[in-house]
Amino acid sequence: AILVLLGSLLSIGRGVWKAGVHWTSTRGRSSNFNWGGSQASRAALLFLGASYLLSPIGGWLADVYLGRYWTITLSFLLYLVSACLLPATASSDGRLFLCGEMPAYSLQHPCWNQSGECQQSAPGHYCAPLMYTGLLLLALGISSIKANLTPFGADQVTDRGRDATRRFFNWFYWSINIGAVISLLVVAFIQQNINFLIGYTIPAACVALALLVFLLAAPTFVTKPRAGSQVSAMLRLAFRGSCCSRVRRIRPGALQSEAQGVDPFPDSKSQPWAPSTEEDLANFQVMAKILPVLLTFIPYWMVYFQMQSTYYLQGLHLFIPNIFQHNSTGSTAGSSYTFPDAWLLLANVVVLLVLVPLKDRVIDPFLARRKLLPSPLKRMALGMFF
């Protein structure tokens, strides 16, 4: 339950920063920061891509050196420090201290020449080095937690059976989407209509609260020792022969010789408690089956993440009525709040909030009682088919 709560708190931050960085750059401050839509999309995609591509670093540190608990703790600290950057840049004093004065640019006359090309240079993007550096550090902290918090949660329920592990993953994912609803529905509205300083401070406070909860709950956690990098073991097996043919050519007596104290793959165990060669070989065979399935997900995710980048640009050009009329007298006349562009993503999140409990409480038990519940790989293939 504690880790499910952490998933929700951390999701508040991720959703807000993905929406906020993009909206700040494209509409809210384009006249002040000199950021256009393409630059904002590039920053958002860089942040998203780095938060996934850097995940192996956190996983490797946990497996080989620190263990999952300490890796999560240190990642939380990096996450919190980098999370404070956006509130700092949202205030004029903090922006002046961190980025300096914004360079002044004089108005220039049109420069179209006979070939129809303009040779004038556009103003630079204010605060870009600091923003990109901060987003990369933020992505590093997020990616490390992403790589370790979920398996750390699985460690807590593994002894209770496969069904408990499956249900933990379902509700952990559900809690992440609860955090996304809060970030999109409430915090993004605050950012766009009230104050970006408050809007960025809320997720930073959520990260601080998540770190505090994690540290206070440390005595109740099941903490397993590091067991060495399975990635290193699999790469070692792959480099010693082609994936499939090498596995088939393993000598029948290899595992027996390993049991007698002769390791057919020297240096394959980086730690005394690392898995045996037999376990490494079994994991390698499983990975050889799963990898082709995972590779088919690449086109899907390429399209999926357009929702959090270029779809915002589409939303900026939609005509949306002013449905939040307000003024000091309470009448419908006067100024109005802006419909948050981030709300366009709520449909995806709300559908997940409905379907995950339905699957966990109704569909899966119904299929399990009739012994029709497919394997995880078949469920993934069926989901991709739909």
mmCIF file of C-alpha atoms in Angstrom:
data_model
loop_
_atom_site.group_PDB
_atom_site.id
_atom_site.type_symbol
_atom_site.label_atom_id
_atom_site.label_comp_id
_atom_site.label_asym_id
_atom_site.label_seq_id
_atom_site.Cartn_x
_atom_site.Cartn_y
_atom_site.Cartn_z
ATOM 1 C CA ALA A 1 0.000 0.000 0.000
ATOM 2 C CA ILE A 2 2.878 2.370 0.777
ATOM 3 C CA LEU A 3 4.491 1.777 -2.614
ATOM 4 C CA VAL A 4 1.147 2.207 -4.362
ATOM 5 C CA LEU A 5 0.871 5.600 -2.621
ATOM 6 C CA LEU A 6 4.373 6.499 -3.783
ATOM 7 C CA GLY A 7 3.426 5.642 -7.363
ATOM 8 C CA SER A 8 0.535 8.086 -7.168
ATOM 9 C CA LEU A 9 2.652 10.883 -5.657
ATOM 10 C CA LEU A 10 5.428 10.501 -8.203
ATOM 11 C CA SER A 11 2.960 10.398 -11.084
ATOM 12 C CA ILE A 12 1.662 13.830 -10.052
ATOM 13 C CA GLY A 13 5.108 15.259 -10.708
ATOM 14 C CA ARG A 14 5.707 13.510 -14.028
ATOM 15 C CA GLY A 15 2.352 14.523 -15.500
ATOM 16 C CA VAL A 16 2.717 18.136 -14.437
ATOM 17 C CA TRP A 17 6.245 18.558 -15.744
ATOM 18 C CA LYS A 18 5.458 17.014 -19.114
ATOM 19 C CA ALA A 19 2.437 19.265 -19.522
ATOM 20 C CA GLY A 20 3.889 22.339 -17.864
ATOM 21 C CA VAL A 21 7.205 22.506 -19.704
ATOM 22 C CA HIS A 22 5.439 22.204 -23.023
ATOM 23 C CA TRP A 23 2.660 24.695 -22.288
ATOM 24 C CA THR A 24 5.043 27.207 -20.707
ATOM 25 C CA SER A 25 7.184 27.223 -23.809
ATOM 26 C CA THR A 26 4.509 27.172 -26.492
ATOM 27 C CA ARG A 27 1.902 29.569 -25.167
ATOM 28 C CA GLY A 28 2.459 30.887 -21.673
ATOM 29 C CA ARG A 29 5.857 32.465 -22.150
ATOM 30 C CA SER A 30 6.735 32.324 -25.815
ATOM 31 C CA SER A 31 7.007 36.098 -25.846
ATOM 32 C CA ASN A 32 9.303 36.087 -22.814
ATOM 33 C CA PHE A 33 11.458 32.990 -23.364
ATOM 34 C CA ASN A 34 11.632 32.985 -27.197
ATOM 35 C CA TRP A 35 10.626 29.321 -27.299
ATOM 36 C CA GLY A 36 8.445 28.144 -30.168
ATOM 37 C CA GLY A 37 6.253 25.064 -30.511
ATOM 38 C CA SER A 38 8.930 22.901 -32.141
ATOM 39 C CA GLN A 39 11.506 23.749 -29.453
ATOM 40 C CA ALA A 40 8.998 22.987 -26.705
ATOM 41 C CA SER A 41 8.096 19.633 -28.284
ATOM 42 C CA ARG A 42 11.776 18.835 -28.595
ATOM 43 C CA ALA A 43 12.341 19.569 -24.905
ATOM 44 C CA ALA A 44 9.344 17.460 -23.891
ATOM 45 C CA LEU A 45 10.438 14.542 -26.084
ATOM 46 C CA LEU A 46 14.013 14.795 -24.793
ATOM 47 C CA PHE A 47 12.708 14.629 -21.236
ATOM 48 C CA LEU A 48 10.429 11.678 -22.005
ATOM 49 C CA GLY A 49 13.050 9.766 -23.984
ATOM 50 C CA ALA A 50 15.757 10.287 -21.376
ATOM 51 C CA SER A 51 13.438 9.174 -18.559
ATOM 52 C CA TYR A 52 13.190 5.788 -20.293
ATOM 53 C CA LEU A 53 16.590 5.394 -21.974
ATOM 54 C CA LEU A 54 18.473 6.149 -18.742
ATOM 55 C CA SER A 55 16.581 3.473 -16.782
ATOM 56 C CA PRO A 56 19.268 0.773 -17.324
ATOM 57 C CA ILE A 57 21.746 2.937 -15.393
ATOM 58 C CA GLY A 58 19.608 2.853 -12.252
ATOM 59 C CA GLY A 59 18.874 -0.837 -12.685
ATOM 60 C CA TRP A 60 22.559 -1.666 -13.113
ATOM 61 C CA LEU A 61 23.564 0.346 -10.036
ATOM 62 C CA ALA A 62 20.957 -1.470 -7.961
ATOM 63 C CA ASP A 63 21.893 -4.928 -9.245
ATOM 64 C CA VAL A 64 25.661 -4.598 -8.949
ATOM 65 C CA TYR A 65 26.501 -2.033 -6.255
ATOM 66 C CA LEU A 66 23.803 -0.393 -4.125
ATOM 67 C CA GLY A 67 20.794 -2.662 -4.001
ATOM 68 C CA ARG A 68 17.286 -1.440 -4.790
ATOM 69 C CA TYR A 69 16.572 0.317 -1.501
ATOM 70 C CA TRP A 70 19.610 2.580 -1.511
ATOM 71 C CA THR A 71 19.368 3.216 -5.250
ATOM 72 C CA ILE A 72 15.757 4.359 -4.815
ATOM 73 C CA THR A 73 16.733 6.566 -1.863
ATOM 74 C CA LEU A 74 19.570 8.298 -3.735
ATOM 75 C CA SER A 75 17.389 8.634 -6.837
ATOM 76 C CA PHE A 76 14.703 10.279 -4.714
ATOM 77 C CA LEU A 77 17.252 12.853 -3.534
ATOM 78 C CA LEU A 78 18.354 13.626 -7.107
ATOM 79 C CA TYR A 79 14.703 13.732 -8.151
ATOM 80 C CA LEU A 80 13.865 16.218 -5.389
ATOM 81 C CA VAL A 81 16.817 18.526 -6.053
ATOM 82 C CA SER A 82 16.170 18.684 -9.805
ATOM 83 C CA ALA A 83 12.416 19.002 -9.203
ATOM 84 C CA CYS A 84 13.034 22.289 -7.401
ATOM 85 C CA LEU A 85 14.523 23.784 -10.575
ATOM 86 C CA LEU A 86 11.203 24.488 -12.298
ATOM 87 C CA PRO A 87 9.658 26.353 -9.342
ATOM 88 C CA ALA A 88 12.871 28.379 -9.164
ATOM 89 C CA THR A 89 12.710 29.341 -12.836
ATOM 90 C CA ALA A 90 8.975 30.092 -12.543
ATOM 91 C CA SER A 91 9.692 33.062 -10.258
ATOM 92 C CA SER A 92 11.212 36.204 -11.704
ATOM 93 C CA ASP A 93 13.880 36.482 -8.977
ATOM 94 C CA GLY A 94 14.902 32.842 -9.314
ATOM 95 C CA ARG A 95 15.001 33.112 -13.083
ATOM 96 C CA LEU A 96 17.159 36.218 -12.863
ATOM 97 C CA PHE A 97 19.549 34.488 -10.434
ATOM 98 C CA LEU A 98 19.837 31.256 -12.424
ATOM 99 C CA CYS A 99 19.676 32.509 -16.015
ATOM 100 C CA GLY A 100 20.644 36.156 -15.798
ATOM 101 C CA GLU A 101 19.058 38.982 -17.724
ATOM 102 C CA MET A 102 17.327 38.041 -20.917
ATOM 103 C CA PRO A 103 19.190 39.535 -23.908
ATOM 104 C CA ALA A 104 17.370 42.376 -25.629
ATOM 105 C CA TYR A 105 16.699 42.019 -29.351
ATOM 106 C CA SER A 106 15.948 44.952 -31.577
ATOM 107 C CA LEU A 107 13.204 44.777 -34.171
ATOM 108 C CA GLN A 108 14.437 43.851 -37.615
ATOM 109 C CA HIS A 109 13.009 44.702 -41.008
ATOM 110 C CA PRO A 110 11.790 41.913 -43.304
ATOM 111 C CA CYS A 111 14.751 40.324 -45.047
ATOM 112 C CA TRP A 112 13.259 38.410 -47.939
ATOM 113 C CA ASN A 113 15.690 38.319 -50.824
ATOM 114 C CA GLN A 114 15.144 37.329 -54.440
ATOM 115 C CA SER A 115 15.413 33.635 -53.653
ATOM 116 C CA GLY A 116 12.715 33.913 -50.993
ATOM 117 C CA GLU A 117 15.052 33.059 -48.117
ATOM 118 C CA CYS A 118 15.613 35.034 -44.927
ATOM 119 C CA GLN A 119 19.142 35.296 -43.568
ATOM 120 C CA GLN A 120 18.329 36.895 -40.215
ATOM 121 C CA SER A 121 18.991 34.857 -37.099
ATOM 122 C CA ALA A 122 16.170 34.269 -34.630
ATOM 123 C CA PRO A 123 16.598 35.234 -30.957
ATOM 124 C CA GLY A 124 18.111 32.526 -28.783
ATOM 125 C CA HIS A 125 15.994 30.468 -26.411
ATOM 126 C CA TYR A 126 16.266 32.081 -23.013
ATOM 127 C CA CYS A 127 17.418 29.791 -20.183
ATOM 128 C CA ALA A 128 17.768 26.835 -22.588
ATOM 129 C CA PRO A 129 21.078 25.394 -21.193
ATOM 130 C CA LEU A 130 19.741 25.409 -17.644
ATOM 131 C CA MET A 131 16.369 23.976 -18.647
ATOM 132 C CA TYR A 132 17.846 21.139 -20.701
ATOM 133 C CA THR A 133 20.356 20.294 -17.967
ATOM 134 C CA GLY A 134 17.658 20.328 -15.307
ATOM 135 C CA LEU A 135 15.323 18.168 -17.398
ATOM 136 C CA LEU A 136 18.098 15.611 -18.005
ATOM 137 C CA LEU A 137 18.901 15.418 -14.268
ATOM 138 C CA LEU A 138 15.196 15.129 -13.528
ATOM 139 C CA ALA A 139 14.912 12.349 -16.121
ATOM 140 C CA LEU A 140 17.869 10.533 -14.552
ATOM 141 C CA GLY A 141 16.208 10.539 -11.137
ATOM 142 C CA ILE A 142 12.854 9.501 -12.588
ATOM 143 C CA SER A 143 14.377 6.735 -14.716
ATOM 144 C CA SER A 144 16.266 5.237 -11.788
ATOM 145 C CA ILE A 145 13.129 5.161 -9.647
ATOM 146 C CA LYS A 146 11.161 3.810 -12.605
ATOM 147 C CA ALA A 147 13.649 0.947 -12.964
ATOM 148 C CA ASN A 148 13.710 -0.015 -9.280
ATOM 149 C CA LEU A 149 10.495 0.970 -7.496
ATOM 150 C CA THR A 150 8.281 -1.517 -9.346
ATOM 151 C CA PRO A 151 10.537 -4.581 -8.850
ATOM 152 C CA PHE A 152 11.142 -3.437 -5.265
ATOM 153 C CA GLY A 153 7.380 -3.536 -4.782
ATOM 154 C CA ALA A 154 7.270 -7.007 -6.321
ATOM 155 C CA ASP A 155 9.871 -8.113 -3.751
ATOM 156 C CA GLN A 156 7.367 -7.271 -1.012
ATOM 157 C CA VAL A 157 4.687 -9.666 -2.315
ATOM 158 C CA THR A 158 6.645 -12.388 -4.139
ATOM 159 C CA ASP A 159 6.329 -14.795 -1.189
ATOM 160 C CA ARG A 160 2.531 -14.482 -1.351
ATOM 161 C CA GLY A 161 2.280 -16.128 -4.755
ATOM 162 C CA ARG A 162 1.907 -15.161 -8.381
ATOM 163 C CA ASP A 163 -1.616 -13.809 -7.964
ATOM 164 C CA ALA A 164 -0.463 -11.313 -5.319
ATOM 165 C CA THR A 165 2.317 -10.116 -7.621
ATOM 166 C CA ARG A 166 -0.098 -9.697 -10.526
ATOM 167 C CA ARG A 167 -2.536 -7.723 -8.377
ATOM 168 C CA PHE A 168 0.242 -5.511 -7.035
ATOM 169 C CA PHE A 169 1.245 -4.537 -10.569
ATOM 170 C CA ASN A 170 -2.395 -3.836 -11.483
ATOM 171 C CA TRP A 171 -3.001 -1.519 -8.531
ATOM 172 C CA PHE A 172 0.420 0.113 -8.751
ATOM 173 C CA TYR A 173 -0.347 1.028 -12.366
ATOM 174 C CA TRP A 174 -3.811 2.188 -11.311
ATOM 175 C CA SER A 175 -2.315 4.474 -8.647
ATOM 176 C CA ILE A 176 0.028 5.990 -11.228
ATOM 177 C CA ASN A 177 -3.000 6.983 -13.266
ATOM 178 C CA ILE A 178 -4.684 8.434 -10.163
ATOM 179 C CA GLY A 179 -1.659 10.699 -9.839
ATOM 180 C CA ALA A 180 -1.934 11.555 -13.530
ATOM 181 C CA VAL A 181 -5.580 12.593 -13.078
ATOM 182 C CA ILE A 182 -4.639 14.883 -10.181
ATOM 183 C CA SER A 183 -1.725 16.373 -12.096
ATOM 184 C CA LEU A 184 -3.727 17.009 -15.256
ATOM 185 C CA LEU A 185 -7.055 17.970 -13.710
ATOM 186 C CA VAL A 186 -5.910 20.124 -10.780
ATOM 187 C CA VAL A 187 -2.256 21.126 -10.972
ATOM 188 C CA ALA A 188 -2.173 21.832 -14.717
ATOM 189 C CA PHE A 189 -5.247 24.042 -14.250
ATOM 190 C CA ILE A 190 -3.409 25.967 -11.518
ATOM 191 C CA GLN A 191 -0.381 26.364 -13.756
ATOM 192 C CA GLN A 192 -2.298 27.700 -16.692
ATOM 193 C CA ASN A 193 -4.797 29.930 -14.897
ATOM 194 C CA ILE A 194 -3.329 30.970 -11.552
ATOM 195 C CA ASN A 195 0.414 30.713 -11.083
ATOM 196 C CA PHE A 196 3.223 28.575 -12.479
ATOM 197 C CA LEU A 197 5.207 28.928 -9.249
ATOM 198 C CA ILE A 198 2.407 27.257 -7.291
ATOM 199 C CA GLY A 199 1.836 24.738 -10.073
ATOM 200 C CA TYR A 200 5.464 23.590 -10.052
ATOM 201 C CA THR A 201 5.788 23.709 -6.251
ATOM 202 C CA ILE A 202 2.958 21.204 -5.721
ATOM 203 C CA PRO A 203 4.673 18.286 -7.544
ATOM 204 C CA ALA A 204 8.007 19.129 -5.891
ATOM 205 C CA ALA A 205 6.252 18.919 -2.519
ATOM 206 C CA CYS A 206 4.729 15.587 -3.560
ATOM 207 C CA VAL A 207 8.206 14.220 -4.316
ATOM 208 C CA ALA A 208 9.418 15.413 -0.899
ATOM 209 C CA LEU A 209 6.422 13.731 0.764
ATOM 210 C CA ALA A 210 7.065 10.519 -1.172
ATOM 211 C CA LEU A 211 10.695 10.502 -0.008
ATOM 212 C CA LEU A 212 9.619 11.048 3.606
ATOM 213 C CA VAL A 213 7.069 8.212 3.429
ATOM 214 C CA PHE A 214 9.630 5.900 1.835
ATOM 215 C CA LEU A 215 12.210 6.576 4.557
ATOM 216 C CA LEU A 216 9.698 6.198 7.407
ATOM 217 C CA ALA A 217 8.479 2.882 5.974
ATOM 218 C CA ALA A 218 11.994 1.456 5.607
ATOM 219 C CA PRO A 219 11.741 -0.907 8.647
ATOM 220 C CA THR A 220 8.707 -2.641 7.101
ATOM 221 C CA PHE A 221 10.263 -3.294 3.698
ATOM 222 C CA VAL A 222 11.602 -6.637 2.500
ATOM 223 C CA THR A 223 15.099 -5.724 1.293
ATOM 224 C CA LYS A 224 16.881 -8.348 -0.793
ATOM 225 C CA PRO A 225 20.660 -8.274 -1.388
ATOM 226 C CA ARG A 226 22.036 -7.318 -4.762
ATOM 227 C CA ALA A 227 22.520 -10.340 -6.997
ATOM 228 C CA GLY A 228 24.702 -9.049 -9.816
ATOM 229 C CA SER A 229 23.654 -7.813 -13.218
ATOM 230 C CA GLN A 230 21.574 -10.252 -15.226
ATOM 231 C CA VAL A 231 22.124 -8.007 -18.237
ATOM 232 C CA SER A 232 25.881 -8.612 -18.040
ATOM 233 C CA ALA A 233 25.348 -12.356 -17.800
ATOM 234 C CA MET A 234 23.010 -12.381 -20.798
ATOM 235 C CA LEU A 235 25.328 -10.228 -22.869
ATOM 236 C CA ARG A 236 28.192 -12.569 -22.010
ATOM 237 C CA LEU A 237 26.163 -15.539 -23.213
ATOM 238 C CA ALA A 238 25.101 -13.684 -26.368
ATOM 239 C CA PHE A 239 28.654 -12.658 -27.281
ATOM 240 C CA ARG A 240 29.900 -16.229 -26.932
ATOM 241 C CA GLY A 241 27.678 -17.345 -29.762
ATOM 242 C CA SER A 242 24.531 -16.452 -31.631
ATOM 243 C CA CYS A 243 21.413 -16.240 -29.506
ATOM 244 C CA CYS A 244 19.603 -19.369 -30.532
ATOM 245 C CA SER A 245 22.317 -21.584 -31.976
ATOM 246 C CA ARG A 246 24.627 -21.081 -29.010
ATOM 247 C CA VAL A 247 21.903 -22.075 -26.553
ATOM 248 C CA ARG A 248 21.283 -25.252 -28.527
ATOM 249 C CA ARG A 249 24.997 -26.074 -28.671
ATOM 250 C CA ILE A 250 25.550 -25.942 -24.895
ATOM 251 C CA ARG A 251 27.167 -29.249 -23.976
ATOM 252 C CA PRO A 252 24.881 -31.530 -21.963
ATOM 253 C CA GLY A 253 27.585 -31.858 -19.340
ATOM 254 C CA ALA A 254 28.199 -28.143 -18.922
ATOM 255 C CA LEU A 255 25.714 -27.640 -16.112
ATOM 256 C CA GLN A 256 26.908 -30.845 -14.462
ATOM 257 C CA SER A 257 30.508 -29.623 -14.517
ATOM 258 C CA GLU A 258 29.358 -26.333 -13.006
ATOM 259 C CA ALA A 259 27.689 -28.268 -10.205
ATOM 260 C CA GLN A 260 31.030 -29.994 -9.588
ATOM 261 C CA GLY A 261 32.765 -26.667 -9.171
ATOM 262 C CA VAL A 262 33.900 -26.076 -12.768
ATOM 263 C CA ASP A 263 32.217 -23.019 -14.221
ATOM 264 C CA PRO A 264 31.821 -23.369 -18.026
ATOM 265 C CA PHE A 265 31.453 -19.558 -18.189
ATOM 266 C CA PRO A 266 34.236 -18.054 -16.059
ATOM 267 C CA ASP A 267 33.532 -14.775 -14.258
ATOM 268 C CA SER A 268 29.791 -15.092 -14.893
ATOM 269 C CA LYS A 269 28.980 -14.507 -11.207
ATOM 270 C CA SER A 270 29.809 -10.964 -10.154
ATOM 271 C CA GLN A 271 28.649 -11.534 -6.557
ATOM 272 C CA PRO A 272 28.845 -14.562 -4.218
ATOM 273 C CA TRP A 273 25.047 -14.676 -4.104
ATOM 274 C CA ALA A 274 24.591 -14.177 -7.843
ATOM 275 C CA PRO A 275 22.473 -16.663 -9.824
ATOM 276 C CA SER A 276 24.155 -19.857 -10.963
ATOM 277 C CA THR A 277 25.072 -20.517 -14.569
ATOM 278 C CA GLU A 278 21.988 -22.689 -14.890
ATOM 279 C CA GLU A 279 19.788 -19.759 -13.836
ATOM 280 C CA ASP A 280 21.653 -17.411 -16.194
ATOM 281 C CA LEU A 281 21.079 -19.821 -19.067
ATOM 282 C CA ALA A 282 17.375 -20.185 -18.227
ATOM 283 C CA ASN A 283 16.979 -16.394 -18.055
ATOM 284 C CA PHE A 284 18.785 -16.054 -21.376
ATOM 285 C CA GLN A 285 16.425 -18.520 -23.046
ATOM 286 C CA VAL A 286 13.381 -16.655 -21.689
ATOM 287 C CA MET A 287 14.771 -13.299 -22.843
ATOM 288 C CA ALA A 288 15.388 -14.715 -26.328
ATOM 289 C CA LYS A 289 11.654 -15.482 -26.509
ATOM 290 C CA ILE A 290 10.447 -12.178 -25.039
ATOM 291 C CA LEU A 291 12.732 -9.782 -26.929
ATOM 292 C CA PRO A 292 10.999 -10.137 -30.339
ATOM 293 C CA VAL A 293 7.673 -9.354 -28.655
ATOM 294 C CA LEU A 294 9.101 -6.259 -26.965
ATOM 295 C CA LEU A 295 10.600 -5.010 -30.227
ATOM 296 C CA THR A 296 7.140 -4.918 -31.788
ATOM 297 C CA PHE A 297 6.129 -2.338 -29.157
ATOM 298 C CA ILE A 298 8.487 0.314 -30.551
ATOM 299 C CA PRO A 299 6.105 1.644 -33.252
ATOM 300 C CA TYR A 300 3.254 1.691 -30.755
ATOM 301 C CA TRP A 301 5.167 3.776 -28.210
ATOM 302 C CA MET A 302 6.422 6.118 -30.953
ATOM 303 C CA VAL A 303 2.795 6.977 -31.671
ATOM 304 C CA TYR A 304 1.705 6.925 -28.027
ATOM 305 C CA PHE A 305 4.151 9.611 -26.910
ATOM 306 C CA GLN A 306 2.933 12.001 -29.575
ATOM 307 C CA MET A 307 0.033 12.603 -27.172
ATOM 308 C CA GLN A 308 2.455 14.265 -24.776
ATOM 309 C CA SER A 309 4.243 16.382 -27.366
ATOM 310 C CA THR A 310 2.790 17.224 -30.771
ATOM 311 C CA TYR A 311 -0.818 16.703 -29.644
ATOM 312 C CA TYR A 312 -0.345 19.718 -27.383
ATOM 313 C CA LEU A 313 0.439 21.779 -30.461
ATOM 314 C CA GLN A 314 -2.843 20.620 -31.992
ATOM 315 C CA GLY A 315 -4.679 21.554 -28.793
ATOM 316 C CA LEU A 316 -3.251 25.063 -28.878
ATOM 317 C CA HIS A 317 -5.073 25.678 -32.179
ATOM 318 C CA LEU A 318 -8.454 24.318 -31.094
ATOM 319 C CA PHE A 319 -11.290 26.729 -30.529
ATOM 320 C CA ILE A 320 -12.525 25.982 -27.001
ATOM 321 C CA PRO A 321 -15.343 28.095 -25.517
ATOM 322 C CA ASN A 322 -14.730 30.030 -22.307
ATOM 323 C CA ILE A 323 -16.535 27.724 -19.883
ATOM 324 C CA PHE A 324 -14.977 29.137 -16.711
ATOM 325 C CA GLN A 325 -16.419 32.639 -16.612
ATOM 326 C CA HIS A 326 -15.633 34.484 -13.401
ATOM 327 C CA ASN A 327 -15.176 37.907 -11.858
ATOM 328 C CA SER A 328 -15.254 39.481 -8.434
ATOM 329 C CA THR A 329 -19.039 40.032 -8.469
ATOM 330 C CA GLY A 330 -19.848 36.437 -9.339
ATOM 331 C CA SER A 331 -21.633 37.237 -12.611
ATOM 332 C CA THR A 332 -20.898 35.424 -15.853
ATOM 333 C CA ALA A 333 -19.432 38.496 -17.506
ATOM 334 C CA GLY A 334 -15.813 39.467 -17.327
ATOM 335 C CA SER A 335 -12.589 37.499 -17.567
ATOM 336 C CA SER A 336 -12.480 33.727 -17.843
ATOM 337 C CA TYR A 337 -10.189 30.852 -17.001
ATOM 338 C CA THR A 338 -8.456 29.031 -19.829
ATOM 339 C CA PHE A 339 -9.346 25.431 -20.643
ATOM 340 C CA PRO A 340 -6.062 23.589 -19.852
ATOM 341 C CA ASP A 341 -4.554 21.933 -22.892
ATOM 342 C CA ALA A 342 -3.364 19.101 -20.643
ATOM 343 C CA TRP A 343 -7.000 18.116 -20.077
ATOM 344 C CA LEU A 344 -7.001 16.676 -23.587
ATOM 345 C CA LEU A 345 -5.037 13.721 -22.144
ATOM 346 C CA LEU A 346 -7.618 12.939 -19.459
ATOM 347 C CA ALA A 347 -9.630 10.614 -21.720
ATOM 348 C CA ASN A 348 -6.759 8.128 -21.880
ATOM 349 C CA VAL A 349 -6.234 8.188 -18.109
ATOM 350 C CA VAL A 350 -9.929 7.926 -17.165
ATOM 351 C CA VAL A 351 -10.379 4.870 -19.391
ATOM 352 C CA LEU A 352 -7.475 3.182 -17.602
ATOM 353 C CA LEU A 353 -8.900 4.025 -14.179
ATOM 354 C CA VAL A 354 -12.113 2.251 -15.164
ATOM 355 C CA LEU A 355 -10.628 -0.754 -16.939
ATOM 356 C CA VAL A 356 -7.871 -1.738 -14.475
ATOM 357 C CA PRO A 357 -10.255 -2.426 -11.517
ATOM 358 C CA LEU A 358 -12.707 -4.106 -13.905
ATOM 359 C CA LYS A 359 -9.944 -6.397 -15.137
ATOM 360 C CA ASP A 360 -8.551 -7.104 -11.665
ATOM 361 C CA ARG A 361 -11.882 -7.688 -9.884
ATOM 362 C CA VAL A 362 -14.143 -9.110 -12.590
ATOM 363 C CA ILE A 363 -12.501 -10.267 -15.811
ATOM 364 C CA ASP A 364 -9.367 -11.990 -14.468
ATOM 365 C CA PRO A 365 -11.153 -13.908 -11.649
ATOM 366 C CA PHE A 366 -13.883 -14.970 -14.101
ATOM 367 C CA LEU A 367 -11.308 -16.354 -16.566
ATOM 368 C CA ALA A 368 -9.159 -17.895 -13.819
ATOM 369 C CA ARG A 369 -12.108 -19.876 -12.394
ATOM 370 C CA ARG A 370 -12.675 -21.391 -15.840
ATOM 371 C CA LYS A 371 -8.933 -21.903 -16.424
ATOM 372 C CA LEU A 372 -9.074 -19.575 -19.420
ATOM 373 C CA LEU A 373 -6.767 -16.837 -18.121
ATOM 374 C CA PRO A 374 -3.999 -16.556 -20.747
ATOM 375 C CA SER A 375 -0.318 -16.123 -20.006
ATOM 376 C CA PRO A 376 1.102 -12.580 -19.677
ATOM 377 C CA LEU A 377 2.659 -12.749 -23.150
ATOM 378 C CA LYS A 378 -0.645 -13.797 -24.708
ATOM 379 C CA ARG A 379 -2.421 -11.006 -22.853
ATOM 380 C CA MET A 380 0.110 -8.493 -24.190
ATOM 381 C CA ALA A 381 -0.338 -9.821 -27.736
ATOM 382 C CA LEU A 382 -4.132 -9.613 -27.403
ATOM 383 C CA GLY A 383 -3.902 -6.059 -26.082
ATOM 384 C CA MET A 384 -1.631 -5.001 -28.957
ATOM 385 C CA PHE A 385 -4.073 -6.617 -31.405
ATOM 386 C CA PHE A 386 -6.917 -4.455 -30.045
#
